């Protein structure tokens, strides 16, 4: 429940995080962890909140669970980017942490590609890391090394 004194962005973020437990377990059975890097064009705060709200709602409509929304700040883009007949030099960077079925990627890339406020979109792939056991220090046989060098 939103508290008194919260701004509109905080109220919206609180509402996004309130997904019932039954829906989460149902969606998580076939989902994968995807962070979404989202640079948006430089705008005022209400317009930026509207872009993020549109994006998160589209993700949730397609079966994603949004875990976190992180504002990485507004900064200069690494290079000039032309998108939707505009040249962008600055942009606001956001990272949306979500869990979704893999089939969501292509539809969301298409959806975000048509959004005029989104400069770039990138689902970051997380390879499953395998933990290897440390076998310790392997002793080196110096005799074999010396014999190999003499020949």
mmCIF file of N, CA and C in Angstrom, residues 15-62:
data_model
loop_
_atom_site.group_PDB
_atom_site.id
_atom_site.type_symbol
_atom_site.label_atom_id
_atom_site.label_comp_id
_atom_site.label_asym_id
_atom_site.label_seq_id
_atom_site.Cartn_x
_atom_site.Cartn_y
_atom_site.Cartn_z
ATOM 1 N N UNK A 15 3.523 -0.105 -6.448
ATOM 2 C CA UNK A 15 2.434 -0.875 -7.054
ATOM 3 C C UNK A 15 2.964 -1.984 -7.954
ATOM 4 N N UNK A 16 4.064 -1.715 -8.660
ATOM 5 C CA UNK A 16 4.653 -2.725 -9.543
ATOM 6 C C UNK A 16 5.151 -3.915 -8.740
ATOM 7 N N UNK A 17 5.695 -3.652 -7.561
ATOM 8 C CA UNK A 17 6.281 -4.720 -6.752
ATOM 9 C C UNK A 17 5.239 -5.585 -6.052
ATOM 10 N N UNK A 18 3.972 -5.199 -6.102
ATOM 11 C CA UNK A 18 2.934 -5.937 -5.393
ATOM 12 C C UNK A 18 2.272 -6.959 -6.316
ATOM 13 N N UNK A 19 2.987 -7.990 -6.662
ATOM 14 C CA UNK A 19 2.441 -9.090 -7.448
ATOM 15 C C UNK A 19 2.185 -10.234 -6.463
ATOM 16 N N UNK A 20 1.038 -10.846 -6.568
ATOM 17 C CA UNK A 20 0.689 -11.876 -5.584
ATOM 18 C C UNK A 20 1.614 -13.083 -5.688
ATOM 19 N N UNK A 21 1.777 -13.803 -4.594
ATOM 20 C CA UNK A 21 2.663 -14.957 -4.530
ATOM 21 C C UNK A 21 2.247 -16.081 -5.463
ATOM 22 N N UNK A 22 0.951 -16.285 -5.655
ATOM 23 C CA UNK A 22 0.478 -17.346 -6.541
ATOM 24 C C UNK A 22 0.885 -17.074 -7.980
ATOM 25 N N UNK A 23 0.773 -15.825 -8.415
ATOM 26 C CA UNK A 23 1.167 -15.475 -9.777
ATOM 27 C C UNK A 23 2.667 -15.649 -9.959
ATOM 28 N N UNK A 24 3.443 -15.302 -8.942
ATOM 29 C CA UNK A 24 4.897 -15.419 -9.049
ATOM 30 C C UNK A 24 5.332 -16.866 -9.214
ATOM 31 N N UNK A 25 4.804 -17.772 -8.388
ATOM 32 C CA UNK A 25 5.228 -19.166 -8.484
ATOM 33 C C UNK A 25 4.788 -19.782 -9.806
ATOM 34 N N UNK A 26 3.621 -19.383 -10.293
ATOM 35 C CA UNK A 26 3.126 -19.895 -11.573
ATOM 36 C C UNK A 26 4.029 -19.429 -12.715
ATOM 37 N N UNK A 27 4.450 -18.184 -12.691
ATOM 38 C CA UNK A 27 5.291 -17.630 -13.752
ATOM 39 C C UNK A 27 6.731 -18.116 -13.662
ATOM 40 N N UNK A 28 7.230 -18.382 -12.464
ATOM 41 C CA UNK A 28 8.626 -18.734 -12.278
ATOM 42 C C UNK A 28 8.984 -20.139 -12.756
ATOM 43 N N UNK A 29 7.990 -20.982 -12.979
ATOM 44 C CA UNK A 29 8.283 -22.356 -13.353
ATOM 45 C C UNK A 29 9.046 -22.448 -14.668
ATOM 46 N N UNK A 30 8.787 -21.553 -15.600
ATOM 47 C CA UNK A 30 9.472 -21.608 -16.897
ATOM 48 C C UNK A 30 10.171 -20.281 -17.207
ATOM 49 N N UNK A 31 10.722 -19.631 -16.199
ATOM 50 C CA UNK A 31 11.305 -18.316 -16.430
ATOM 51 C C UNK A 31 12.806 -18.313 -16.222
ATOM 52 N N UNK A 32 13.430 -17.293 -16.807
ATOM 53 C CA UNK A 32 14.868 -17.109 -16.755
ATOM 54 C C UNK A 32 15.131 -15.683 -16.286
ATOM 55 N N UNK A 33 16.260 -15.478 -15.621
ATOM 56 C CA UNK A 33 16.641 -14.152 -15.122
ATOM 57 C C UNK A 33 17.217 -13.330 -16.277
ATOM 58 N N UNK A 34 16.606 -12.165 -16.564
ATOM 59 C CA UNK A 34 17.057 -11.269 -17.626
ATOM 60 C C UNK A 34 17.159 -9.852 -17.090
ATOM 61 N N UNK A 35 18.344 -9.278 -16.974
ATOM 62 C CA UNK A 35 18.405 -7.835 -16.762
ATOM 63 C C UNK A 35 18.201 -7.137 -18.112
ATOM 64 N N UNK A 36 17.484 -6.034 -18.107
ATOM 65 C CA UNK A 36 17.223 -5.273 -19.322
ATOM 66 C C UNK A 36 17.879 -3.909 -19.190
ATOM 67 N N UNK A 37 18.879 -3.629 -20.006
ATOM 68 C CA UNK A 37 19.519 -2.322 -20.040
ATOM 69 C C UNK A 37 18.701 -1.414 -20.933
ATOM 70 N N UNK A 38 18.326 -0.251 -20.420
ATOM 71 C CA UNK A 38 17.393 0.600 -21.147
ATOM 72 C C UNK A 38 17.822 2.061 -21.101
ATOM 73 N N UNK A 39 18.594 2.528 -22.084
ATOM 74 C CA UNK A 39 18.840 3.969 -22.154
ATOM 75 C C UNK A 39 17.659 4.654 -22.846
ATOM 76 N N UNK A 40 17.123 5.672 -22.205
ATOM 77 C CA UNK A 40 16.001 6.434 -22.766
ATOM 78 C C UNK A 40 16.472 7.850 -23.058
ATOM 79 N N UNK A 41 15.731 8.544 -23.931
ATOM 80 C CA UNK A 41 16.143 9.895 -24.274
ATOM 81 C C UNK A 41 16.014 10.815 -23.079
ATOM 82 N N UNK A 42 16.763 11.876 -23.095
ATOM 83 C CA UNK A 42 16.803 12.813 -21.984
ATOM 84 C C UNK A 42 15.470 13.556 -21.902
ATOM 85 N N UNK A 43 14.761 13.392 -20.780
ATOM 86 C CA UNK A 43 13.429 13.989 -20.599
ATOM 87 C C UNK A 43 13.278 14.460 -19.164
ATOM 88 N N UNK A 44 12.191 15.162 -18.905
ATOM 89 C CA UNK A 44 11.840 15.551 -17.544
ATOM 90 C C UNK A 44 11.362 14.323 -16.778
ATOM 91 N N UNK A 45 11.296 14.450 -15.473
ATOM 92 C CA UNK A 45 10.962 13.310 -14.610
ATOM 93 C C UNK A 45 9.593 12.679 -14.900
ATOM 94 N N UNK A 46 8.512 13.445 -15.096
ATOM 95 C CA UNK A 46 7.216 12.794 -15.365
ATOM 96 C C UNK A 46 7.205 11.986 -16.665
ATOM 97 N N UNK A 47 7.867 12.522 -17.697
ATOM 98 C CA UNK A 47 7.914 11.789 -18.965
ATOM 99 C C UNK A 47 8.747 10.512 -18.834
ATOM 100 N N UNK A 48 9.836 10.595 -18.079
ATOM 101 C CA UNK A 48 10.677 9.412 -17.859
ATOM 102 C C UNK A 48 9.895 8.346 -17.096
ATOM 103 N N UNK A 49 9.132 8.769 -16.086
ATOM 104 C CA UNK A 49 8.316 7.814 -15.327
ATOM 105 C C UNK A 49 7.268 7.174 -16.225
ATOM 106 N N UNK A 50 6.711 7.942 -17.166
ATOM 107 C CA UNK A 50 5.717 7.388 -18.084
ATOM 108 C C UNK A 50 6.343 6.333 -19.001
ATOM 109 N N UNK A 51 7.569 6.584 -19.466
ATOM 110 C CA UNK A 51 8.264 5.603 -20.308
ATOM 111 C C UNK A 51 8.503 4.317 -19.529
ATOM 112 N N UNK A 52 8.992 4.445 -18.311
ATOM 113 C CA UNK A 52 9.270 3.260 -17.498
ATOM 114 C C UNK A 52 7.985 2.506 -17.168
ATOM 115 N N UNK A 53 6.925 3.246 -16.909
ATOM 116 C CA UNK A 53 5.644 2.608 -16.599
ATOM 117 C C UNK A 53 5.143 1.823 -17.808
ATOM 118 N N UNK A 54 5.226 2.421 -18.998
ATOM 119 C CA UNK A 54 4.823 1.723 -20.225
ATOM 120 C C UNK A 54 5.633 0.453 -20.422
ATOM 121 N N UNK A 55 6.938 0.559 -20.201
ATOM 122 C CA UNK A 55 7.827 -0.585 -20.410
ATOM 123 C C UNK A 55 7.533 -1.706 -19.420
ATOM 124 N N UNK A 56 7.412 -1.359 -18.157
ATOM 125 C CA UNK A 56 7.161 -2.381 -17.126
ATOM 126 C C UNK A 56 5.790 -3.015 -17.318
ATOM 127 N N UNK A 57 4.791 -2.221 -17.684
ATOM 128 C CA UNK A 57 3.465 -2.786 -17.933
ATOM 129 C C UNK A 57 3.497 -3.750 -19.114
ATOM 130 N N UNK A 58 4.242 -3.395 -20.171
ATOM 131 C CA UNK A 58 4.361 -4.290 -21.330
ATOM 132 C C UNK A 58 5.056 -5.586 -20.932
ATOM 133 N N UNK A 59 6.079 -5.488 -20.088
ATOM 134 C CA UNK A 59 6.769 -6.685 -19.612
ATOM 135 C C UNK A 59 5.829 -7.576 -18.814
ATOM 136 N N UNK A 60 5.062 -6.964 -17.922
ATOM 137 C CA UNK A 60 4.162 -7.742 -17.068
ATOM 138 C C UNK A 60 3.019 -8.352 -17.872
ATOM 139 N N UNK A 61 2.545 -7.666 -18.923
ATOM 140 C CA UNK A 61 1.498 -8.232 -19.773
ATOM 141 C C UNK A 61 1.973 -9.492 -20.486
ATOM 142 N N UNK A 62 3.268 -9.556 -20.757
ATOM 143 C CA UNK A 62 3.829 -10.694 -21.469
ATOM 144 C C UNK A 62 4.324 -11.785 -20.521
#
